[in-house]
């Protein structure tokens, strides 16, 4: 441990040395180290205990605890989301940004059922686990060979399903032990969902079909056809036998999983459906978002849209329902914006007319949907499109995964915290820097420190798991390495080519171990006896002398073969002097007057052009050829003669 680290630990009141004896101490060491960097740590245990102690009980008049007030001293009196309204659960504060050492777009984020960790799936096929309170790295593993597109936990919290770009579905246990692999589709799988009983699951694919599988056997039971294009999303109702799917054909369909029949088609969007999701708390509505910059909420009993969510300037890529409050819906846009909607509060901007809800109109069946605007906007949450959103099971933290290769954690603002509404995620970097709430240089330094800390955590995590270090594969750095470097598993086969367009490299000759080569019999070269130089000298003396070289001792070169019919030598070609002296050779042709071989740069008089300058010359073949650069010493002397430079006295 460095002296600087010891001094920092002494200032913070931490022990100067940490003795690691088991994995829990290793986690404690990381948390202590993270305190030096002032990293966020969110512990929901205090708020839950505070609420359970002071909540309304039988025989008590009401809530007995202290109510929140806009002051930092009331942080200890914060209540969990289940004890407050949906407006108090809007995640407006940025907590932490987690990123891997090797960055890839994050396609899926899923909280583990107990909420202790966050699982992220990237386009490289890797699973990464992040701590749910300290947000530090825990482990990483290669789960798929291609990009992971969907993942879902079962309702019993015992299984995890993941699907990838190649149409493969994998079964995982909570300890991430892969127990089964099935080929569900031949095209990429975009989404999957469990049945309420966990006995079946459904997949949505780019082959425009939905498939229902038996979970225990992993066999296909039925295929639902009806969409005219790629199916982008699917969800199973939390309590009923009802499926909802969204496709690239702009349609939202409801299905009966028992018969495979399409129950109804909802025509509300005018572009590709990106996400469809049932509300999990009550199960009476479903939400859908599309690339037409709108999201809609459909009522299942009325079979029509009741809310039209506006506000996005780009297409909406994903959405998520709050796990406790059914009126809180979060959407993520393709421009990296994060919007939070309260469905019972339309929030019309100034100058926008108020639209009544359908159930407040005389004829709810024909009334237009209520236009709802976001209650809170985070327009610069990510730099690129947000692909996935997921709420913590308690509902106090929202995780987002984006195409900018960063996983971000969001939570509600603490009492008295107003700076979080004026940070760079709400105003942008330029506006936040102008207001003094963000320092560009300090932000970059903090980001570098954070990346270094994540790399250190990842290295320590791999050491804790006793994983082997990554071996350097042969080949040219920067070129893609095939999955199998060698053709055979032992590594002694033909080496696969690492350069695109080239064939396989032939294997090296085998080691004979001193044995005689096939077709060559030399005395004394066996594996058992040493070489006999006397026999070798006798064999070499009996060989005939080699023939004399042409051109030596009066020997002439043999005449060259005649040229093929219709073939002529290129203009300007000359034979070497020793060949021109031989008899029977044709004289060299005269140099051409104009033209020549492109790229040779030969002028009309057969000599190189001597008028080349620094900018280059136009050669006879039409190719611009650069002249040689002059000597620096000569240029310096020329400048000194002109008076520009003078020698040092």
XYZ file of C-alpha atoms in Angstrom:
649
model
C 0.000 0.000 0.000
C 1.405 3.383 -0.977
C 2.083 6.131 1.650
C -0.534 8.363 0.002
C -3.167 5.674 0.492
C -2.209 5.267 4.140
C -2.500 9.022 4.721
C -5.923 9.115 3.056
C -7.107 6.199 5.193
C -5.811 7.908 8.320
C -7.758 11.099 7.476
C -10.955 9.098 6.974
C -10.450 7.132 10.168
C -9.992 3.852 8.315
C -7.494 1.146 9.262
C -4.099 1.522 7.629
C -4.077 -2.053 6.427
C -6.884 -4.354 5.377
C -6.383 -8.088 5.916
C -8.417 -10.138 3.429
C -9.340 -13.578 4.723
C -12.443 -14.482 2.698
C -14.759 -13.091 0.042
C -16.815 -10.931 2.426
C -13.658 -9.118 3.535
C -12.807 -8.578 -0.102
C -16.155 -6.880 -0.646
C -15.642 -4.801 2.484
C -12.226 -3.739 1.199
C -13.770 -2.520 -2.032
C -16.421 -0.549 -0.170
C -13.779 1.036 2.055
C -11.665 1.888 -0.966
C -14.685 3.369 -2.699
C -15.254 5.708 0.265
C -11.941 7.339 -0.561
C -13.294 8.210 -3.989
C -16.613 9.455 -2.519
C -18.553 6.941 -4.561
C -22.300 6.548 -3.946
C -23.562 3.784 -1.713
C -27.333 3.330 -1.469
C -28.574 1.288 1.483
C -32.336 0.832 1.602
C -32.280 -1.039 4.896
C -32.550 2.087 7.084
C -35.586 3.467 5.253
C -37.367 0.122 5.337
C -36.766 -0.333 9.071
C -37.822 3.265 9.732
C -41.080 2.759 7.855
C -41.866 -0.641 9.422
C -41.338 0.801 12.884
C -43.477 3.917 12.468
C -46.082 2.882 9.924
C -49.779 2.774 10.618
C -50.800 -0.270 12.625
C -53.971 -1.488 14.262
C -54.624 0.541 17.410
C -52.459 3.480 16.313
C -53.920 6.692 14.895
C -51.548 6.974 11.932
C -47.937 7.384 10.913
C -45.837 7.972 14.006
C -42.536 8.989 12.421
C -41.115 12.329 11.399
C -42.270 13.593 8.017
C -39.807 14.617 5.331
C -38.892 18.263 4.940
C -36.649 19.973 2.352
C -33.463 19.798 4.378
C -30.490 17.414 4.254
C -31.001 16.585 7.926
C -34.229 14.767 7.026
C -32.457 12.159 4.905
C -32.796 9.716 7.792
C -36.564 10.184 7.638
C -36.919 9.138 4.004
C -39.515 6.462 3.375
C -39.469 3.603 0.843
C -41.489 3.935 -2.384
C -44.271 1.744 -1.002
C -44.970 4.358 1.686
C -45.047 7.456 -0.563
C -46.863 8.519 -3.705
C -45.660 7.994 -7.254
C -44.654 11.659 -7.562
C -42.143 11.156 -4.730
C -40.569 8.164 -6.523
C -39.514 9.912 -9.744
C -35.784 9.100 -10.207
C -34.340 12.524 -10.993
C -30.875 12.155 -9.468
C -27.958 10.434 -11.202
C -26.227 8.029 -8.849
C -23.470 6.226 -10.694
C -22.229 5.208 -14.128
C -20.770 1.696 -14.441
C -18.729 0.619 -17.433
C -16.570 -2.375 -18.254
C -12.889 -2.356 -19.040
C -13.692 -3.417 -22.611
C -16.759 -1.378 -23.489
C -19.666 -2.735 -25.543
C -23.244 -1.527 -26.068
C -25.562 -2.612 -23.243
C -28.625 -4.340 -24.698
C -30.290 -5.680 -21.540
C -30.306 -4.660 -17.859
C -32.070 -6.855 -15.276
C -32.103 -6.680 -11.502
C -31.730 -10.002 -9.775
C -34.944 -11.059 -7.968
C -33.592 -10.179 -4.514
C -32.289 -6.811 -5.758
C -28.711 -7.274 -4.576
C -27.122 -7.153 -8.014
C -27.751 -5.816 -11.478
C -27.207 -8.070 -14.479
C -26.208 -6.427 -17.763
C -25.952 -8.180 -21.126
C -23.857 -6.628 -23.888
C -23.509 -6.978 -27.639
C -20.340 -9.030 -27.098
C -22.344 -11.846 -25.459
C -21.068 -11.134 -21.929
C -22.891 -11.101 -18.605
C -21.706 -8.519 -16.079
C -22.844 -8.334 -12.468
C -22.795 -5.007 -10.584
C -23.316 -4.545 -6.871
C -26.779 -3.195 -6.053
C -25.644 -0.857 -3.242
C -22.091 0.193 -4.081
C -22.542 -0.178 -7.871
C -19.053 -1.629 -8.213
C -18.022 -4.510 -10.459
C -18.510 -8.041 -9.175
C -18.033 -10.537 -12.010
C -18.114 -10.994 -15.762
C -18.593 -14.091 -17.901
C -18.944 -15.013 -21.564
C -22.543 -16.205 -21.779
C -23.208 -16.256 -25.554
C -21.159 -16.282 -28.719
C -23.153 -13.422 -30.248
C -24.999 -10.330 -29.051
C -27.525 -10.939 -26.271
C -30.901 -9.456 -27.176
C -33.229 -10.489 -24.339
C -33.188 -11.883 -20.799
C -35.906 -12.620 -18.247
C -36.131 -14.062 -14.741
C -38.854 -16.529 -13.849
C -41.602 -15.611 -11.383
C -40.251 -18.174 -8.926
C -36.818 -16.466 -9.083
C -35.168 -19.839 -9.785
C -34.323 -19.499 -13.476
C -32.983 -17.029 -15.986
C -33.525 -17.223 -19.732
C -31.340 -15.385 -22.236
C -31.600 -15.175 -26.014
C -29.069 -13.957 -28.569
C -28.623 -12.814 -32.143
C -28.304 -16.374 -33.470
C -31.718 -17.485 -32.171
C -30.296 -19.500 -29.241
C -31.991 -19.619 -25.828
C -29.997 -20.615 -22.736
C -31.191 -21.731 -19.310
C -29.309 -20.323 -16.291
C -29.532 -21.071 -12.602
C -29.198 -18.246 -10.016
C -25.483 -19.057 -9.686
C -25.191 -18.643 -13.500
C -24.680 -22.292 -14.200
C -25.777 -22.986 -17.776
C -27.870 -26.165 -17.794
C -29.572 -26.142 -21.201
C -29.216 -24.653 -24.683
C -31.895 -24.796 -27.388
C -32.071 -23.458 -30.922
C -35.401 -21.629 -30.778
C -35.201 -19.641 -34.028
C -32.922 -19.320 -37.003
C -33.207 -15.520 -36.899
C -32.383 -13.131 -34.038
C -34.629 -13.289 -30.979
C -35.795 -9.841 -29.897
C -37.736 -10.603 -26.717
C -38.961 -13.407 -24.460
C -41.259 -13.767 -21.450
C -42.288 -16.369 -18.862
C -45.818 -17.625 -18.291
C -47.378 -16.885 -14.864
C -46.774 -20.516 -13.801
C -43.206 -20.620 -15.254
C -44.121 -23.818 -17.097
C -43.873 -22.154 -20.505
C -42.159 -19.221 -22.149
C -42.660 -17.318 -25.396
C -40.091 -15.857 -27.800
C -40.360 -13.154 -30.470
C -38.075 -13.277 -33.484
C -37.212 -11.474 -36.702
C -38.800 -14.359 -38.629
C -42.201 -12.677 -37.908
C -43.345 -15.486 -35.582
C -43.956 -16.061 -31.885
C -43.089 -19.466 -30.448
C -44.315 -20.997 -27.205
C -41.973 -23.545 -25.585
C -42.383 -25.998 -22.756
C -39.838 -24.915 -20.177
C -39.101 -28.335 -18.676
C -38.548 -30.110 -21.980
C -37.350 -27.175 -24.062
C -39.553 -28.238 -26.981
C -41.720 -26.036 -29.151
C -45.450 -26.366 -28.511
C -46.945 -23.861 -30.933
C -46.016 -21.108 -33.356
C -48.109 -17.938 -33.597
C -48.181 -16.396 -37.063
C -50.001 -13.245 -38.019
C -47.482 -10.442 -38.111
C -46.300 -9.332 -41.505
C -42.803 -8.321 -40.440
C -40.213 -8.703 -37.683
C -41.653 -9.143 -34.188
C -39.776 -6.775 -31.891
C -41.413 -7.361 -28.512
C -43.570 -9.812 -26.577
C -44.916 -10.033 -23.030
C -47.030 -12.476 -21.047
C -49.770 -11.196 -18.747
C -48.737 -11.550 -15.074
C -51.884 -13.501 -14.090
C -53.813 -14.450 -17.252
C -53.281 -16.523 -20.356
C -52.781 -13.499 -22.594
C -49.915 -12.452 -24.845
C -49.141 -9.070 -26.371
C -46.705 -8.549 -29.234
C -45.441 -5.598 -31.234
C -44.006 -5.809 -34.709
C -42.331 -3.852 -37.429
C -45.663 -3.823 -39.287
C -46.883 -1.077 -36.845
C -49.386 -3.442 -35.180
C -49.935 -4.488 -31.566
C -51.626 -7.891 -31.298
C -53.181 -9.776 -28.389
C -52.993 -13.602 -28.510
C -54.540 -16.583 -26.779
C -51.577 -18.865 -25.938
C -53.800 -21.962 -25.641
C -55.261 -21.873 -29.141
C -52.686 -19.637 -30.851
C -55.489 -17.375 -32.135
C -55.108 -13.614 -32.481
C -57.769 -12.036 -30.250
C -57.520 -8.455 -31.470
C -55.236 -6.010 -33.262
C -54.615 -2.509 -31.892
C -54.024 0.127 -34.565
C -52.509 3.064 -32.746
C -48.971 3.553 -33.944
C -47.661 4.650 -37.309
C -44.178 3.140 -37.160
C -42.228 0.147 -35.873
C -43.273 -1.036 -32.395
C -40.194 -1.148 -30.180
C -41.653 -2.351 -26.848
C -44.902 -3.769 -25.435
C -45.313 -4.389 -21.709
C -48.132 -5.303 -19.344
C -48.510 -3.414 -16.071
C -47.491 -5.929 -13.377
C -49.267 -4.536 -10.299
C -52.916 -4.567 -11.380
C -52.679 -6.060 -14.863
C -55.461 -3.911 -16.346
C -53.443 -1.901 -18.877
C -50.521 -2.371 -21.221
C -48.074 0.146 -22.665
C -46.465 0.261 -26.076
C -43.905 2.574 -27.643
C -42.848 3.005 -31.241
C -40.592 4.927 -33.547
C -43.319 7.487 -34.206
C -42.100 9.390 -31.098
C -45.161 8.403 -29.057
C -46.144 5.844 -26.445
C -49.675 4.626 -25.791
C -51.434 3.022 -22.836
C -54.208 0.554 -23.746
C -57.051 -0.494 -21.468
C -57.670 -4.247 -21.692
C -61.323 -4.037 -20.677
C -62.080 -1.356 -23.283
C -59.627 -2.720 -25.886
C -58.570 0.785 -26.861
C -55.906 3.385 -26.040
C -56.695 5.689 -23.127
C -53.419 7.691 -22.875
C -51.212 9.151 -25.576
C -47.758 10.007 -24.210
C -45.992 12.830 -26.005
C -42.801 14.790 -25.441
C -40.038 12.814 -27.159
C -38.287 14.470 -30.083
C -36.900 11.169 -31.390
C -38.260 7.650 -31.554
C -38.894 5.826 -28.273
C -36.781 2.698 -27.896
C -37.943 1.193 -24.583
C -40.179 1.675 -21.531
C -40.653 0.289 -18.001
C -43.460 0.255 -15.412
C -42.793 1.065 -11.774
C -42.992 -2.154 -9.708
C -45.249 -0.589 -7.029
C -47.052 2.432 -8.470
C -49.167 1.577 -11.508
C -49.403 5.213 -12.634
C -45.660 5.785 -13.077
C -44.255 4.926 -16.512
C -40.693 5.593 -17.727
C -39.629 5.764 -21.373
C -36.200 5.893 -22.994
C -35.542 7.572 -26.315
C -33.171 6.988 -29.193
C -31.479 10.315 -28.413
C -30.599 9.199 -24.866
C -33.443 11.063 -23.133
C -35.283 9.641 -20.128
C -38.912 10.722 -19.514
C -41.143 9.933 -16.520
C -44.933 10.064 -16.911
C -47.643 10.193 -14.219
C -50.674 8.787 -15.994
C -53.163 10.503 -13.673
C -51.545 13.929 -14.258
C -51.654 15.128 -17.893
C -49.157 17.995 -17.228
C -50.004 20.024 -20.345
C -47.334 22.618 -21.219
C -48.327 26.314 -21.223
C -50.462 27.068 -24.258
C -51.500 23.430 -24.780
C -55.217 22.629 -24.334
C -56.234 20.118 -21.702
C -57.577 16.790 -23.001
C -60.079 14.988 -20.737
C -59.770 11.284 -20.022
C -62.048 8.925 -21.990
C -63.943 7.817 -18.860
C -64.773 11.490 -18.119
C -66.455 11.942 -21.515
C -70.111 11.087 -22.307
C -69.093 8.347 -24.754
C -65.872 6.630 -23.578
C -65.822 4.252 -26.567
C -65.389 7.039 -29.129
C -63.613 9.718 -27.076
C -59.994 10.469 -28.065
C -57.145 9.329 -25.871
C -55.930 11.717 -23.200
C -52.689 13.439 -24.156
C -50.171 13.185 -21.313
C -46.879 15.032 -21.105
C -43.925 13.994 -18.947
C -43.819 14.956 -15.289
C -40.011 14.992 -15.371
C -37.491 15.010 -18.236
C -33.824 14.031 -18.242
C -32.926 14.977 -21.799
C -29.210 14.173 -21.603
C -29.329 10.945 -19.591
C -27.239 9.075 -22.172
C -25.249 10.035 -25.243
C -26.956 7.490 -27.493
C -30.083 5.350 -27.616
C -31.350 3.724 -24.411
C -31.954 0.032 -25.107
C -33.184 -1.247 -21.749
C -34.710 -0.017 -18.479
C -35.391 -1.927 -15.279
C -36.565 -0.915 -11.806
C -35.208 -2.249 -8.560
C -37.778 -4.594 -6.937
C -38.303 -2.072 -4.123
C -38.722 0.760 -6.627
C -36.099 3.244 -5.412
C -33.466 2.814 -8.159
C -33.833 2.742 -11.935
C -31.108 1.182 -14.100
C -30.632 2.086 -17.757
C -28.443 0.487 -20.414
C -27.531 2.377 -23.537
C -25.719 2.218 -26.819
C -23.059 4.528 -25.334
C -21.669 1.446 -23.497
C -22.565 2.827 -20.057
C -24.942 1.497 -17.394
C -26.397 4.305 -15.277
C -28.239 4.237 -11.953
C -30.935 6.796 -11.108
C -32.773 7.488 -7.858
C -35.060 10.098 -6.319
C -33.593 13.333 -5.050
C -32.727 13.583 -1.380
C -34.502 16.161 0.806
C -33.152 19.640 0.129
C -31.099 18.570 -2.930
C -31.764 21.013 -5.774
C -28.448 20.783 -7.636
C -29.432 17.444 -9.178
C -32.026 19.264 -11.290
C -29.352 21.567 -12.730
C -26.685 19.015 -13.600
C -25.401 18.130 -17.059
C -27.962 15.340 -17.454
C -30.827 17.841 -17.244
C -29.299 20.914 -18.888
C -26.467 19.548 -21.017
C -22.739 20.014 -20.554
C -22.535 23.568 -21.871
C -25.483 24.923 -19.851
C -24.432 23.112 -16.673
C -20.896 24.449 -17.004
C -22.267 27.972 -17.475
C -24.298 27.652 -14.256
C -21.350 26.226 -12.369
C -22.938 22.862 -11.571
C -20.482 20.884 -13.674
C -16.797 21.271 -14.435
C -15.739 19.857 -17.776
C -12.140 19.283 -16.749
C -13.050 17.963 -13.328
C -15.716 15.733 -14.862
C -13.206 14.177 -17.208
C -10.761 13.629 -14.366
C -13.493 12.058 -12.278
C -14.462 9.838 -15.204
C -10.847 8.676 -15.593
C -10.621 7.894 -11.887
C -13.888 6.036 -12.077
C -12.714 3.992 -15.071
C -9.463 3.158 -13.271
C -11.447 2.076 -10.216
C -13.715 -0.121 -12.334
C -10.673 -1.726 -13.980
C -9.172 -2.380 -10.547
C -12.437 -3.873 -9.293
C -12.668 -6.100 -12.350
C -9.085 -7.318 -11.876
C -9.681 -8.044 -8.178
C -12.927 -9.817 -9.005
C -11.216 -12.088 -11.496
C -8.503 -12.873 -8.949
C -11.135 -13.716 -6.336
C -12.791 -16.126 -8.741
C -9.398 -17.693 -9.581
C -10.039 -17.253 -13.287
C -7.083 -17.877 -15.628
C -5.531 -14.804 -17.234
C -6.412 -14.039 -20.799
C -3.859 -15.630 -23.113
C -2.436 -13.731 -26.046
C -3.596 -15.409 -29.235
C -1.279 -15.544 -32.245
C -1.869 -13.186 -35.091
C -1.682 -9.544 -35.957
C -2.999 -7.201 -33.218
C -6.167 -5.443 -34.274
C -7.429 -8.155 -36.626
C -10.378 -10.331 -35.595
C -9.426 -13.674 -34.116
C -11.673 -16.614 -35.084
C -13.409 -18.560 -32.300
C -11.122 -21.534 -32.866
C -7.562 -20.561 -33.682
C -6.581 -24.102 -34.539
C -8.556 -26.519 -36.662
C -8.258 -29.299 -34.128
C -8.695 -29.070 -30.411
C -5.132 -30.105 -29.527
C -3.568 -27.187 -31.303
C -1.420 -29.223 -33.730
C -3.662 -28.884 -36.773
C -3.708 -26.339 -39.503
C -3.643 -22.780 -38.167
C -6.673 -20.859 -39.312
C -5.881 -17.707 -41.197
C -6.087 -14.467 -39.214
C -5.998 -12.247 -42.313
C -9.256 -12.076 -44.286
C -8.979 -13.366 -47.839
C -5.979 -15.641 -47.300
C -6.077 -19.387 -47.087
C -4.988 -21.546 -44.222
C -1.322 -21.552 -43.281
C 0.290 -24.971 -43.865
C 1.442 -26.746 -40.729
C 5.144 -26.869 -39.881
C 7.059 -30.060 -40.707
C 6.905 -32.663 -37.958
C 9.838 -33.230 -35.662
C 11.461 -36.488 -36.746
C 13.588 -36.713 -33.644
C 16.782 -37.515 -35.560
C 15.251 -40.163 -37.832
C 16.166 -40.286 -41.530
C 14.032 -38.252 -43.886
C 11.895 -40.184 -46.372
C 13.630 -40.654 -49.717
C 17.077 -39.732 -48.347
C 19.434 -42.441 -47.102
C 22.673 -41.114 -45.619
C 25.026 -43.245 -43.548
C 25.378 -42.442 -39.927
C 22.314 -40.200 -39.677
C 20.166 -42.647 -37.746
C 18.673 -41.852 -34.416
C 20.934 -44.325 -32.575
C 24.406 -43.987 -34.246
C 26.483 -40.786 -34.554
C 27.337 -39.531 -38.090
C 30.275 -41.249 -39.914
C 32.236 -38.446 -41.620
C 34.556 -40.902 -43.457
C 31.703 -42.505 -45.385
C 30.215 -39.105 -46.097
C 33.527 -37.861 -47.561
C 33.821 -41.000 -49.708
C 30.294 -40.505 -51.060
C 30.969 -36.845 -51.844
C 34.221 -37.700 -53.671
C 32.452 -40.165 -55.957
C 29.977 -37.578 -57.230
C 30.649 -36.073 -60.723
C 31.903 -32.453 -60.845
C 29.244 -29.762 -61.260
C 28.769 -28.226 -64.742
C 30.601 -24.945 -65.436
C 28.686 -21.724 -65.018
C 27.626 -19.908 -68.205
C 29.833 -16.981 -69.075
C 32.944 -18.398 -67.377
C 35.908 -20.012 -69.284
C 34.419 -19.137 -72.647
C 31.071 -20.712 -72.027
C 28.206 -18.825 -73.652
C 24.709 -18.350 -72.330
C 22.136 -20.532 -74.026
C 19.902 -18.618 -76.428
C 16.592 -17.521 -74.924
C 13.406 -19.138 -76.152
C 11.532 -17.321 -78.930
C 8.819 -14.859 -77.988
C 5.196 -16.019 -78.338
C 3.203 -14.966 -81.381
C 1.723 -11.488 -81.038
C 3.868 -10.578 -78.019
C 6.183 -7.585 -78.134
C 8.569 -6.177 -75.572
C 7.419 -3.034 -73.719
C 8.755 0.301 -74.987
C 12.074 1.236 -73.484
C 12.997 -2.306 -72.413
C 16.721 -3.119 -72.777
C 18.560 -6.385 -72.268
C 21.542 -6.461 -69.874
C 24.966 -5.883 -71.382
C 26.156 -9.472 -70.938
C 23.072 -10.709 -72.806
C 23.428 -8.206 -75.641
C 26.878 -9.632 -76.444
C 25.394 -13.006 -77.234
C 24.622 -13.849 -80.795
C 21.132 -14.379 -82.071
C 19.437 -11.808 -79.819
C 17.293 -9.107 -81.428
C 18.497 -5.529 -81.000
C 16.645 -3.434 -78.437
C 13.806 -1.368 -79.920
C 14.164 2.420 -80.058
C 12.618 4.417 -77.204
C 9.086 5.654 -77.850
C 8.519 9.253 -78.875
C 5.454 9.772 -76.706
C 3.557 7.723 -74.171
C 5.032 4.752 -72.383
C 4.235 2.342 -69.664
C 1.988 3.988 -67.023
C 3.846 4.622 -63.834
C 7.411 4.413 -65.231
C 7.735 8.174 -65.663
C 9.850 8.026 -68.870
C 9.869 11.139 -71.026
C 9.987 11.325 -74.779
C 13.782 11.352 -75.020
C 14.150 8.178 -73.010
C 15.619 9.917 -69.967
C 14.077 10.828 -66.690
C 12.495 14.231 -66.568
C 14.930 16.594 -64.893
C 12.434 19.383 -64.346
C 10.878 17.787 -61.296
C 10.029 20.210 -58.492
C 8.903 19.809 -54.904
C 5.265 19.491 -55.849
C 5.820 16.539 -58.161
C 5.772 15.992 -61.925
C 3.384 14.506 -64.481
C 5.029 11.370 -65.823
C 4.723 10.073 -69.357
C 2.234 7.431 -68.287
C -0.169 9.956 -66.760
C 0.748 9.135 -63.131
C 1.731 11.959 -60.825
C 5.141 11.095 -59.384
C 6.709 12.862 -56.431
C 10.226 14.262 -56.867
C 12.952 13.528 -54.304
C 13.246 15.966 -51.422
C 16.348 18.241 -51.343
C 18.990 17.900 -48.685
C 18.316 19.791 -45.463
C 21.934 20.894 -45.249
C 21.779 22.438 -48.713
C 18.484 24.170 -47.871
C 20.013 25.628 -44.688
C 23.022 26.947 -46.568
C 20.753 28.483 -49.187
C 18.697 30.195 -46.467
C 21.863 31.486 -44.780
C 23.122 32.904 -48.059
C 19.818 34.748 -48.425
C 20.216 36.330 -44.978
C 17.362 34.508 -43.267
C 19.574 32.704 -40.730
C 22.937 33.510 -39.326
C 25.415 31.155 -37.688
C 25.768 31.382 -33.937
C 28.820 33.382 -32.851
